[in-house]
Amino acid sequence: MADKKTALVISAHAADFVWRCGGAIAAHAELGYDVTVACLSFGERGESARLWKEGKGLDEVKAIRREEAEKAAEVLGVKELVCFDLGDYPLVLEKEDKFKLVDLIRKVQPRFMLSHSQYDPYNTDHMYTTQIALEARMVAQAWGHNPGEKVLGAPQLYLFEPHQTEQMGWKPDSFLDITPVWDKKRAAMECMNGQVHLWEYYERVAQQRANHFKRNSGGQSGGRDCKYAEGFQSIFPRTLDEL
Amino acid sequence: MADKKTALVISAHAADFVWRCGGAIAAHAELGYDVTVACLSFGERGESARLWKEGKGLDEVKAIRREEAEKAAEVLGVKELVCFDLGDYPLVLEKEDKFKLVDLIRKVQPRFMLSHSQYDPYNTDHMYTTQIALEARMVAQAWGHNPGEKVLGAPQLYLFEPHQTEQMGWKPDSFLDITPVWDKKRAAMECMNGQVHLWEYYERVAQQRANHFKRNSGGQSGGRDCKYAEGFQSIFPRTLDEL
Amino acid sequence: MADKKTALVISAHAADFVWRCGGAIAAHAELGYDVTVACLSFGERGESARLWKEGKGLDEVKAIRREEAEKAAEVLGVKELVCFDLGDYPLVLEKEDKFKLVDLIRKVQPRFMLSHSQYDPYNTDHMYTTQIALEARMVAQAWGHNPGEKVLGAPQLYLFEPHQTEQMGWKPDSFLDITPVWDKKRAAMECMNGQVHLWEYYERVAQQRANHFKRNSGGQSGGRDCKYAEGFQSIFPRTLDEL
Amino acid sequence: MADKKTALVISAHAADFVWRCGGAIAAHAELGYDVTVACLSFGERGESARLWKEGKGLDEVKAIRREEAEKAAEVLGVKELVCFDLGDYPLVLEKEDKFKLVDLIRKVQPRFMLSHSQYDPYNTDHMYTTQIALEARMVAQAWGHNPGEKVLGAPQLYLFEPHQTEQMGWKPDSFLDITPVWDKKRAAMECMNGQVHLWEYYERVAQQRANHFKRNSGGQSGGRDCKYAEGFQSIFPRTLDEL
Amino acid sequence: MADKKTALVISAHAADFVWRCGGAIAAHAELGYDVTVACLSFGERGESARLWKEGKGLDEVKAIRREEAEKAAEVLGVKELVCFDLGDYPLVLEKEDKFKLVDLIRKVQPRFMLSHSQYDPYNTDHMYTTQIALEARMVAQAWGHNPGEKVLGAPQLYLFEPHQTEQMGWKPDSFLDITPVWDKKRAAMECMNGQVHLWEYYERVAQQRANHFKRNSGGQSGGRDCKYAEGFQSIFPRTLDEL
Amino acid sequence: MADKKTALVISAHAADFVWRCGGAIAAHAELGYDVTVACLSFGERGESARLWKEGKGLDEVKAIRREEAEKAAEVLGVKELVCFDLGDYPLVLEKEDKFKLVDLIRKVQPRFMLSHSQYDPYNTDHMYTTQIALEARMVAQAWGHNPGEKVLGAPQLYLFEPHQTEQMGWKPDSFLDITPVWDKKRAAMECMNGQVHLWEYYERVAQQRANHFKRNSGGQSGGRDCKYAEGFQSIFPRTLDEL
């Protein structure tokens, strides 16, 4: 485990990290974490419908998406935003791309990682990204990969909330209170000019998850209040000294 | 959530709490928890083969099992052992028995509860107990059940490790280090004279789970050591301020 | 299949039918369906916290809950509200209670039925109700049960949306547009004076499900608009002449 | 394990054992097994539609169903047919009924048992029967239940094929070749006069399963022929000296 | 959604569309649909055993399989049969092949799509095809893929019936009555000269599914008759105005 | 089915076959099987931490791992050890590598095959290997792949025990008694000098599985003894003449 508090988000498309775990990023930044975000693509082809309808070209779309992502990252307190620019729909990582991701994981030495759900029939880029995240995590742990480098420990991989959770077979086991940083998440979402209708959508997601937070933290009979929350599913078990 | 640190184990048969979560009991007793154990039966018919082979009668079997359970509970630092004496194979709770269990839950106000896996084709008493634990937890939360009493919050229900985990569909998400209290668990197991062959069996379980503890807490590249552990599956999600 | 358009909701507690399928009820009432609602209990003990905190007694609580349910049913256009008054937390149906439910099913001859999710560790009354709904549906189909009565066909059993869907293993396969009747559902919810905070909660549920409706009906490239929707999971397969 | 070759079928309704495992019964009878069939009810209310339509009364229906079952059992070579006559739709076993079943299990000392699938939303009697079979098996294994009697070993519980397998979550792991005894199964099915349409249905089931037998025993490149087969799902794992 | 009624079948091997959804194709053709079938390979290596045993060469096998497929397509009323000729055992699509499939999807603008089950340990080409179908569907929906082309809406992807359904984890949620077009399906199957034994097999499949159709459409108490049917599993939820 | 008794193990890394199915190999060698082991890589990068810590280079690591594997194979009675040397972390098979594996399968004509679990988030090489095993098995069955060669029948694919079974969704359905060959497995494990701590770990695994063997083969009331066992999960169903 790194001495420094660190976290790494692996996001298929440029905006995913904002909607799905912007609260977790901002909250951990305030807790003193260095949070790194890896965007494997800009979501330029598949998640920029408005820009294409306006007649923008590929380079313009990518530039706009990059700028939005950078602004959002800054608002959230992201330490570093790394754009891999690998293309989307479909996203494909060649061997060298995977090793670049391994390099980043080793550089960051994250205490925990965040990525997509393991199944998504609407968006195969998402499930592919999680598969790659697991593969890269494994390589980063190998003593024989670039011997001499510091190998990775065994950080948790949290899966952030997909759209239409039930279709994805995603089941949250952890709810994070993001009330104190809600303004930052909202501001980061507002950097995504092309998706105004999603601002309200994800505000409601956060409110519903806050209700779930309360239901599980003591409920009507004494639980502390919570206005906004995010849910996460853990891949790996926890190790504890107290239940 | 109770101010006092408290925990409640709901065990179908007298010895279950020793093999399956004796370490968790001892560890939390040392952490200052008041741990209450509810044994719904003595396992007199189904889990006392040696005594029956020796020709003991029902009352003798129950007395011996009770004594073993009491000794083990003392060794583990259990605050109170409550024997419901409801009979086993099959275990059945009538409405009044369920309400007695609700009374106990409300009296204890546990921060967390422990019970069996949700499926067990070898032992239907086990899965029935978990179903009852959920039902009693729900009733204990109801403002209209014995109005005026303090209602229950929303404690976690951890499922302790069944025999042949894979057949039961049990998947641990939490490993607890019980190394510091291992001697107590071993001593408690040795109170179960009729099941000597299980002493070694559950020592090995604890050693294997310690290996899993290490694999998930940093692994070969720096994780702290652990010699004995226990695994648990959570029914309800966690609520957090930091992942 | 009945010639008349009919539907039957089987609800564990008095208010469940409002939050979980009030839109479906109102929409089908407008489509000419006779919708019957069976409330197996008033949710008097477990879902009336505010009334108990105010010091009400059991009969008062039940009377208030009944009145609320009746008002909501009227707003939604329910044809008949049948209160079984069987008690809650836990809800238990004896053999004669089940047969009363069978009688109702046969009387209504529903084209489809609605009930709870099949798993709910927070609320065992809910999953018990669905188990009973399946059992009663089966008995109602039997030629040898009260021979001479008209037997039931094979209506769909839709499971309405539980709280914290992912924890319940509930996955919707049908989204119903309730935009035209939203005002009725909102008005029905407002009959539930003791649960003001849930008005907003279930409004947001309906908005999120509307988004899912749009995502699955053509999406950004031409799908018709939808502001409020409800989701349902089918137990039985459909029979079709066109996919 | 009994020295004598023995098997026990636990069937919710009188005809179930014929359609679902008549081939297995006949095949094992020819292999020298004493096969006992326990019919918990006659399926008088729920599975005798034709008789009720003809205006028969309850006792007549039961007598006819019993006679059919006896004839079919004889054709299949059943050693003993035990009719519990507990009623159906719904089937309910009180404590003493369960103990009667335990007595039978102990008397038979089966090498293997056969019963229904673990889930069946169309027919809750079926899944209830399997739950009871597991409970009775457990009690029969207990040294403290009727001490002095010979306890049960650990026989496999095979789940025979339900109607609409996919809806029941039933997955066969064993296909039994019943070609040599097909004539007996067909003849036994023809004892069920009220369900002529099912004769062809279950003949086709046997033919399809024969195809699956061949696909898994060497297939197109050399597998032996098989014209009729039955499929089974095992609850418990196997123990082997050779894979 | 396209104004014209259109459907697209994506089939790993040349004959798959006949056995698995020939009835759906013929039925929709009669309903006025333009049905396009994409065969990614001819199944030349893996599903043409008889031809290889006769000593045919690769080109001959492919020519024969193509001819059979063309005949069957004509019988079923297929609008266009597109042979990708990508090879089988294993089937592999390079990026350009995927884009060719995307082009076809966009050209057809299907109201619904049909493909294989998501798991098949016997035939990895099948599950790979479904994975590709989801990926291509996603790309076809992207505004940034070949900007200016008409993007795809959100058509259902139905999974047609695999061999040995239970092994594939396939669960049908829709049964289609194909009685009126059965003669066409039978005739199309008879175009597959090399697989005579399968003609009877799939006739029986259709008869069994017809039984399931009846069981779910009202059953013994009034359901309309059905002699032949096909089953399908939906990937995506439905959007409705009436349950 | 081959006349000769043959088996094939497909192992991602050099040592996997020892820990996970060394007992099955030795037991079947004693039963007269020719057992072939295919190691797709040496596990040089990912599973040789000690060697890298000692400063060894890649070629040295591979040579040492090969030598260990060869020694272990000899101890276990392996007929042939085939090292594909494809690299690990991540393991990747190109088309020609897959065909080499198909060649081997056809040469061996195994009665059964052994490989990894189908899911492993800790080690993506493992799950990838099983996917490849299924694909290669399918190609080996194709009459059109290298026509004239003897095609493969339909051997079982057993999945051997992964680390942390519950995390992998692995559920054993077969326990093999390896008591008579335990000394060989222990000796083979001791060939793995770099992983001394695993010797005890896998000895305990074998002891625990022996307990499960006994629980399922008659249990306390007469089952034969077993000191060491291995567990396996079957992909395909069995075909039988006797249950």
PDB file of C-alpha atoms in Angstrom, chain A residues 65-216:
ATOM      1  CA  ARG A  65     -14.356  16.934 -25.164  1.00  0.00           C
ATOM      2  CA  ARG A  66     -10.826  17.221 -23.858  1.00  0.00           C
ATOM      3  CA  GLU A  67     -11.419  20.752 -22.715  1.00  0.00           C
ATOM      4  CA  GLU A  68     -14.610  19.774 -20.931  1.00  0.00           C
ATOM      5  CA  ALA A  69     -12.852  16.904 -19.217  1.00  0.00           C
ATOM      6  CA  GLU A  70      -9.989  19.110 -18.134  1.00  0.00           C
ATOM      7  CA  LYS A  71     -12.311  21.717 -16.688  1.00  0.00           C
ATOM      8  CA  ALA A  72     -14.325  19.103 -14.846  1.00  0.00           C
ATOM      9  CA  ALA A  73     -11.170  17.490 -13.518  1.00  0.00           C
ATOM     10  CA  GLU A  74      -9.964  20.797 -12.203  1.00  0.00           C
ATOM     11  CA  VAL A  75     -13.243  21.508 -10.466  1.00  0.00           C
ATOM     12  CA  LEU A  76     -13.160  18.115  -8.803  1.00  0.00           C
ATOM     13  CA  GLY A  77      -9.592  18.529  -7.615  1.00  0.00           C
ATOM     14  CA  VAL A  78      -8.101  15.838  -9.842  1.00  0.00           C
ATOM     15  CA  LYS A  79      -4.317  15.738  -9.481  1.00  0.00           C
ATOM     16  CA  GLU A  80      -3.673  14.555 -13.017  1.00  0.00           C
ATOM     17  CA  LEU A  81      -5.854  13.820 -16.005  1.00  0.00           C
ATOM     18  CA  VAL A  82      -4.260  11.427 -18.483  1.00  0.00           C
ATOM     19  CA  CYS A  83      -5.871  11.212 -21.907  1.00  0.00           C
ATOM     20  CA  PHE A  84      -4.891   8.061 -23.788  1.00  0.00           C
ATOM     21  CA  ASP A  85      -6.754   9.121 -26.931  1.00  0.00           C
ATOM     22  CA  LEU A  86      -7.281   5.547 -28.156  1.00  0.00           C
ATOM     23  CA  GLY A  87     -10.554   6.062 -30.012  1.00  0.00           C
ATOM     24  CA  ASP A  88     -14.016   4.828 -29.064  1.00  0.00           C
ATOM     25  CA  TYR A  89     -16.915   2.821 -30.482  1.00  0.00           C
ATOM     26  CA  PRO A  90     -15.174   0.489 -30.325  1.00  0.00           C
ATOM     27  CA  LEU A  91     -12.362   1.151 -27.893  1.00  0.00           C
ATOM     28  CA  VAL A  92      -9.417  -1.170 -28.512  1.00  0.00           C
ATOM     29  CA  LEU A  93      -6.148  -1.429 -26.576  1.00  0.00           C
ATOM     30  CA  GLU A  94      -3.156  -2.982 -28.256  1.00  0.00           C
ATOM     31  CA  LYS A  95      -0.422  -4.556 -26.148  1.00  0.00           C
ATOM     32  CA  GLU A  96       1.581  -1.347 -25.940  1.00  0.00           C
ATOM     33  CA  ASP A  97      -1.488   0.607 -24.868  1.00  0.00           C
ATOM     34  CA  LYS A  98      -2.038  -1.846 -22.059  1.00  0.00           C
ATOM     35  CA  PHE A  99       1.551  -1.468 -20.944  1.00  0.00           C
ATOM     36  CA  LYS A 100       1.147   2.315 -20.935  1.00  0.00           C
ATOM     37  CA  LEU A 101      -1.763   1.827 -18.569  1.00  0.00           C
ATOM     38  CA  VAL A 102       0.360  -0.490 -16.425  1.00  0.00           C
ATOM     39  CA  ASP A 103       3.023   2.206 -16.279  1.00  0.00           C
ATOM     40  CA  LEU A 104       0.471   4.678 -15.040  1.00  0.00           C
ATOM     41  CA  ILE A 105      -0.856   2.296 -12.394  1.00  0.00           C
ATOM     42  CA  ARG A 106       2.658   1.711 -11.107  1.00  0.00           C
ATOM     43  CA  LYS A 107       3.427   5.418 -11.114  1.00  0.00           C
ATOM     44  CA  VAL A 108       0.269   6.225  -9.160  1.00  0.00           C
ATOM     45  CA  GLN A 109       0.402   3.221  -6.816  1.00  0.00           C
ATOM     46  CA  PRO A 110      -3.288   3.693  -6.059  1.00  0.00           C
ATOM     47  CA  ARG A 111      -4.853   2.744  -2.726  1.00  0.00           C
ATOM     48  CA  PHE A 112      -7.980   2.000  -4.709  1.00  0.00           C
ATOM     49  CA  MET A 113      -9.082   2.003  -8.334  1.00  0.00           C
ATOM     50  CA  LEU A 114     -12.422   2.868  -9.940  1.00  0.00           C
ATOM     51  CA  SER A 115     -13.864   1.627 -13.216  1.00  0.00           C
ATOM     52  CA  HIS A 116     -17.035   0.476 -15.008  1.00  0.00           C
ATOM     53  CA  SER A 117     -19.478  -2.392 -14.412  1.00  0.00           C
ATOM     54  CA  GLN A 118     -18.502  -5.843 -15.672  1.00  0.00           C
ATOM     55  CA  TYR A 119     -21.479  -6.167 -18.015  1.00  0.00           C
ATOM     56  CA  ASP A 120     -23.090  -3.591 -20.282  1.00  0.00           C
ATOM     57  CA  PRO A 121     -24.991  -4.700 -23.382  1.00  0.00           C
ATOM     58  CA  TYR A 122     -25.646  -1.078 -24.334  1.00  0.00           C
ATOM     59  CA  ASN A 123     -22.010  -0.084 -24.317  1.00  0.00           C
ATOM     60  CA  THR A 124     -19.370  -2.715 -24.911  1.00  0.00           C
ATOM     61  CA  ASP A 125     -16.590  -0.126 -24.433  1.00  0.00           C
ATOM     62  CA  HIS A 126     -17.542   0.011 -20.772  1.00  0.00           C
ATOM     63  CA  MET A 127     -17.238  -3.669 -20.017  1.00  0.00           C
ATOM     64  CA  TYR A 128     -14.111  -3.907 -22.116  1.00  0.00           C
ATOM     65  CA  THR A 129     -12.510  -1.182 -19.997  1.00  0.00           C
ATOM     66  CA  THR A 130     -13.106  -3.106 -16.790  1.00  0.00           C
ATOM     67  CA  GLN A 131     -11.624  -6.226 -18.315  1.00  0.00           C
ATOM     68  CA  ILE A 132      -8.547  -4.198 -19.250  1.00  0.00           C
ATOM     69  CA  ALA A 133      -8.395  -2.639 -15.788  1.00  0.00           C
ATOM     70  CA  LEU A 134      -8.205  -6.093 -14.214  1.00  0.00           C
ATOM     71  CA  GLU A 135      -5.598  -7.231 -16.713  1.00  0.00           C
ATOM     72  CA  ALA A 136      -3.435  -4.137 -16.204  1.00  0.00           C
ATOM     73  CA  ARG A 137      -3.757  -4.408 -12.411  1.00  0.00           C
ATOM     74  CA  MET A 138      -2.474  -7.986 -12.639  1.00  0.00           C
ATOM     75  CA  VAL A 139       0.493  -7.039 -14.826  1.00  0.00           C
ATOM     76  CA  ALA A 140       1.349  -4.145 -12.508  1.00  0.00           C
ATOM     77  CA  GLN A 141       1.594  -6.642  -9.644  1.00  0.00           C
ATOM     78  CA  ALA A 142       4.094  -8.859 -11.491  1.00  0.00           C
ATOM     79  CA  TRP A 143       7.697  -8.759 -10.277  1.00  0.00           C
ATOM     80  CA  GLY A 144       8.844  -9.845 -13.738  1.00  0.00           C
ATOM     81  CA  HIS A 145       7.231  -6.943 -15.580  1.00  0.00           C
ATOM     82  CA  ASN A 146       9.899  -4.259 -15.899  1.00  0.00           C
ATOM     83  CA  PRO A 147      11.951  -5.688 -13.075  1.00  0.00           C
ATOM     84  CA  GLY A 148      13.248  -3.079 -10.711  1.00  0.00           C
ATOM     85  CA  GLU A 149      10.120  -0.966 -10.758  1.00  0.00           C
ATOM     86  CA  LYS A 150       7.980  -0.854  -7.663  1.00  0.00           C
ATOM     87  CA  VAL A 151       5.239  -3.447  -8.049  1.00  0.00           C
ATOM     88  CA  LEU A 152       1.621  -2.767  -7.229  1.00  0.00           C
ATOM     89  CA  GLY A 153       0.050  -4.021  -3.992  1.00  0.00           C
ATOM     90  CA  ALA A 154      -3.551  -5.280  -4.000  1.00  0.00           C
ATOM     91  CA  PRO A 155      -5.809  -2.256  -4.266  1.00  0.00           C
ATOM     92  CA  GLN A 156      -9.571  -2.600  -4.364  1.00  0.00           C
ATOM     93  CA  LEU A 157     -11.269  -2.137  -7.728  1.00  0.00           C
ATOM     94  CA  TYR A 158     -14.559  -0.373  -7.174  1.00  0.00           C
ATOM     95  CA  LEU A 159     -17.102  -0.468 -10.007  1.00  0.00           C
ATOM     96  CA  PHE A 160     -18.927   2.834 -10.271  1.00  0.00           C
ATOM     97  CA  GLU A 161     -22.608   3.118 -11.090  1.00  0.00           C
ATOM     98  CA  PRO A 162     -23.610   2.319 -14.679  1.00  0.00           C
ATOM     99  CA  HIS A 163     -26.703   3.601 -16.415  1.00  0.00           C
ATOM    100  CA  GLN A 164     -29.691   1.293 -15.812  1.00  0.00           C
ATOM    101  CA  THR A 165     -27.967  -0.631 -13.047  1.00  0.00           C
ATOM    102  CA  GLU A 166     -30.262  -3.650 -13.107  1.00  0.00           C
ATOM    103  CA  GLN A 167     -29.593  -4.357 -16.785  1.00  0.00           C
ATOM    104  CA  MET A 168     -25.871  -4.418 -15.990  1.00  0.00           C
ATOM    105  CA  GLY A 169     -26.125  -6.799 -13.062  1.00  0.00           C
ATOM    106  CA  TRP A 170     -24.443  -4.168 -10.906  1.00  0.00           C
ATOM    107  CA  LYS A 171     -25.102  -4.334  -7.165  1.00  0.00           C
ATOM    108  CA  PRO A 172     -23.644  -1.658  -4.887  1.00  0.00           C
ATOM    109  CA  ASP A 173     -22.083  -2.778  -1.627  1.00  0.00           C
ATOM    110  CA  SER A 174     -20.754   0.634  -0.592  1.00  0.00           C
ATOM    111  CA  PHE A 175     -22.462   4.018  -0.432  1.00  0.00           C
ATOM    112  CA  LEU A 176     -20.257   7.089  -0.106  1.00  0.00           C
ATOM    113  CA  ASP A 177     -21.619  10.304   1.359  1.00  0.00           C
ATOM    114  CA  ILE A 178     -20.793  13.107  -1.083  1.00  0.00           C
ATOM    115  CA  THR A 179     -22.970  15.795   0.483  1.00  0.00           C
ATOM    116  CA  PRO A 180     -20.009  18.008   1.486  1.00  0.00           C
ATOM    117  CA  VAL A 181     -18.675  18.037  -2.078  1.00  0.00           C
ATOM    118  CA  TRP A 182     -21.953  18.048  -3.943  1.00  0.00           C
ATOM    119  CA  ASP A 183     -21.417  21.570  -5.273  1.00  0.00           C
ATOM    120  CA  LYS A 184     -18.205  20.455  -6.892  1.00  0.00           C
ATOM    121  CA  LYS A 185     -19.807  17.467  -8.575  1.00  0.00           C
ATOM    122  CA  ARG A 186     -22.649  19.638  -9.832  1.00  0.00           C
ATOM    123  CA  ALA A 187     -20.170  22.212 -11.149  1.00  0.00           C
ATOM    124  CA  ALA A 188     -18.145  19.495 -12.849  1.00  0.00           C
ATOM    125  CA  MET A 189     -21.260  18.115 -14.505  1.00  0.00           C
ATOM    126  CA  GLU A 190     -22.059  21.596 -15.766  1.00  0.00           C
ATOM    127  CA  CYS A 191     -18.761  21.582 -17.640  1.00  0.00           C
ATOM    128  CA  MET A 192     -20.417  19.028 -19.938  1.00  0.00           C
ATOM    129  CA  ASN A 193     -22.329  21.484 -22.061  1.00  0.00           C
ATOM    130  CA  GLY A 194     -23.564  18.941 -24.530  1.00  0.00           C
ATOM    131  CA  GLN A 195     -25.440  16.877 -22.005  1.00  0.00           C
ATOM    132  CA  VAL A 196     -27.591  19.334 -20.065  1.00  0.00           C
ATOM    133  CA  HIS A 197     -30.378  16.808 -19.603  1.00  0.00           C
ATOM    134  CA  LEU A 198     -27.974  14.592 -17.678  1.00  0.00           C
ATOM    135  CA  TRP A 199     -27.299  17.227 -15.012  1.00  0.00           C
ATOM    136  CA  GLU A 200     -30.716  16.635 -13.520  1.00  0.00           C
ATOM    137  CA  TYR A 201     -30.523  12.907 -14.101  1.00  0.00           C
ATOM    138  CA  TYR A 202     -27.374  12.480 -12.057  1.00  0.00           C
ATOM    139  CA  GLU A 203     -28.537  14.881  -9.386  1.00  0.00           C
ATOM    140  CA  ARG A 204     -31.492  12.570  -8.890  1.00  0.00           C
ATOM    141  CA  VAL A 205     -29.203   9.529  -8.849  1.00  0.00           C
ATOM    142  CA  ALA A 206     -27.251  11.133  -6.015  1.00  0.00           C
ATOM    143  CA  GLN A 207     -30.417  11.923  -4.092  1.00  0.00           C
ATOM    144  CA  GLN A 208     -31.725   8.366  -4.419  1.00  0.00           C
ATOM    145  CA  ARG A 209     -28.404   6.923  -3.291  1.00  0.00           C
ATOM    146  CA  ALA A 210     -28.474   9.286  -0.302  1.00  0.00           C
ATOM    147  CA  ASN A 211     -31.769   7.698   0.672  1.00  0.00           C
ATOM    148  CA  HIS A 212     -30.107   4.294   0.429  1.00  0.00           C
ATOM    149  CA  PHE A 213     -27.201   5.589   2.499  1.00  0.00           C
ATOM    150  CA  LYS A 214     -29.617   6.509   5.246  1.00  0.00           C
ATOM    151  CA  ARG A 215     -31.527   3.252   5.062  1.00  0.00           C
ATOM    152  CA  ASN A 216     -28.331   1.369   5.724  1.00  0.00           C
TER     153      ASN A 216
END
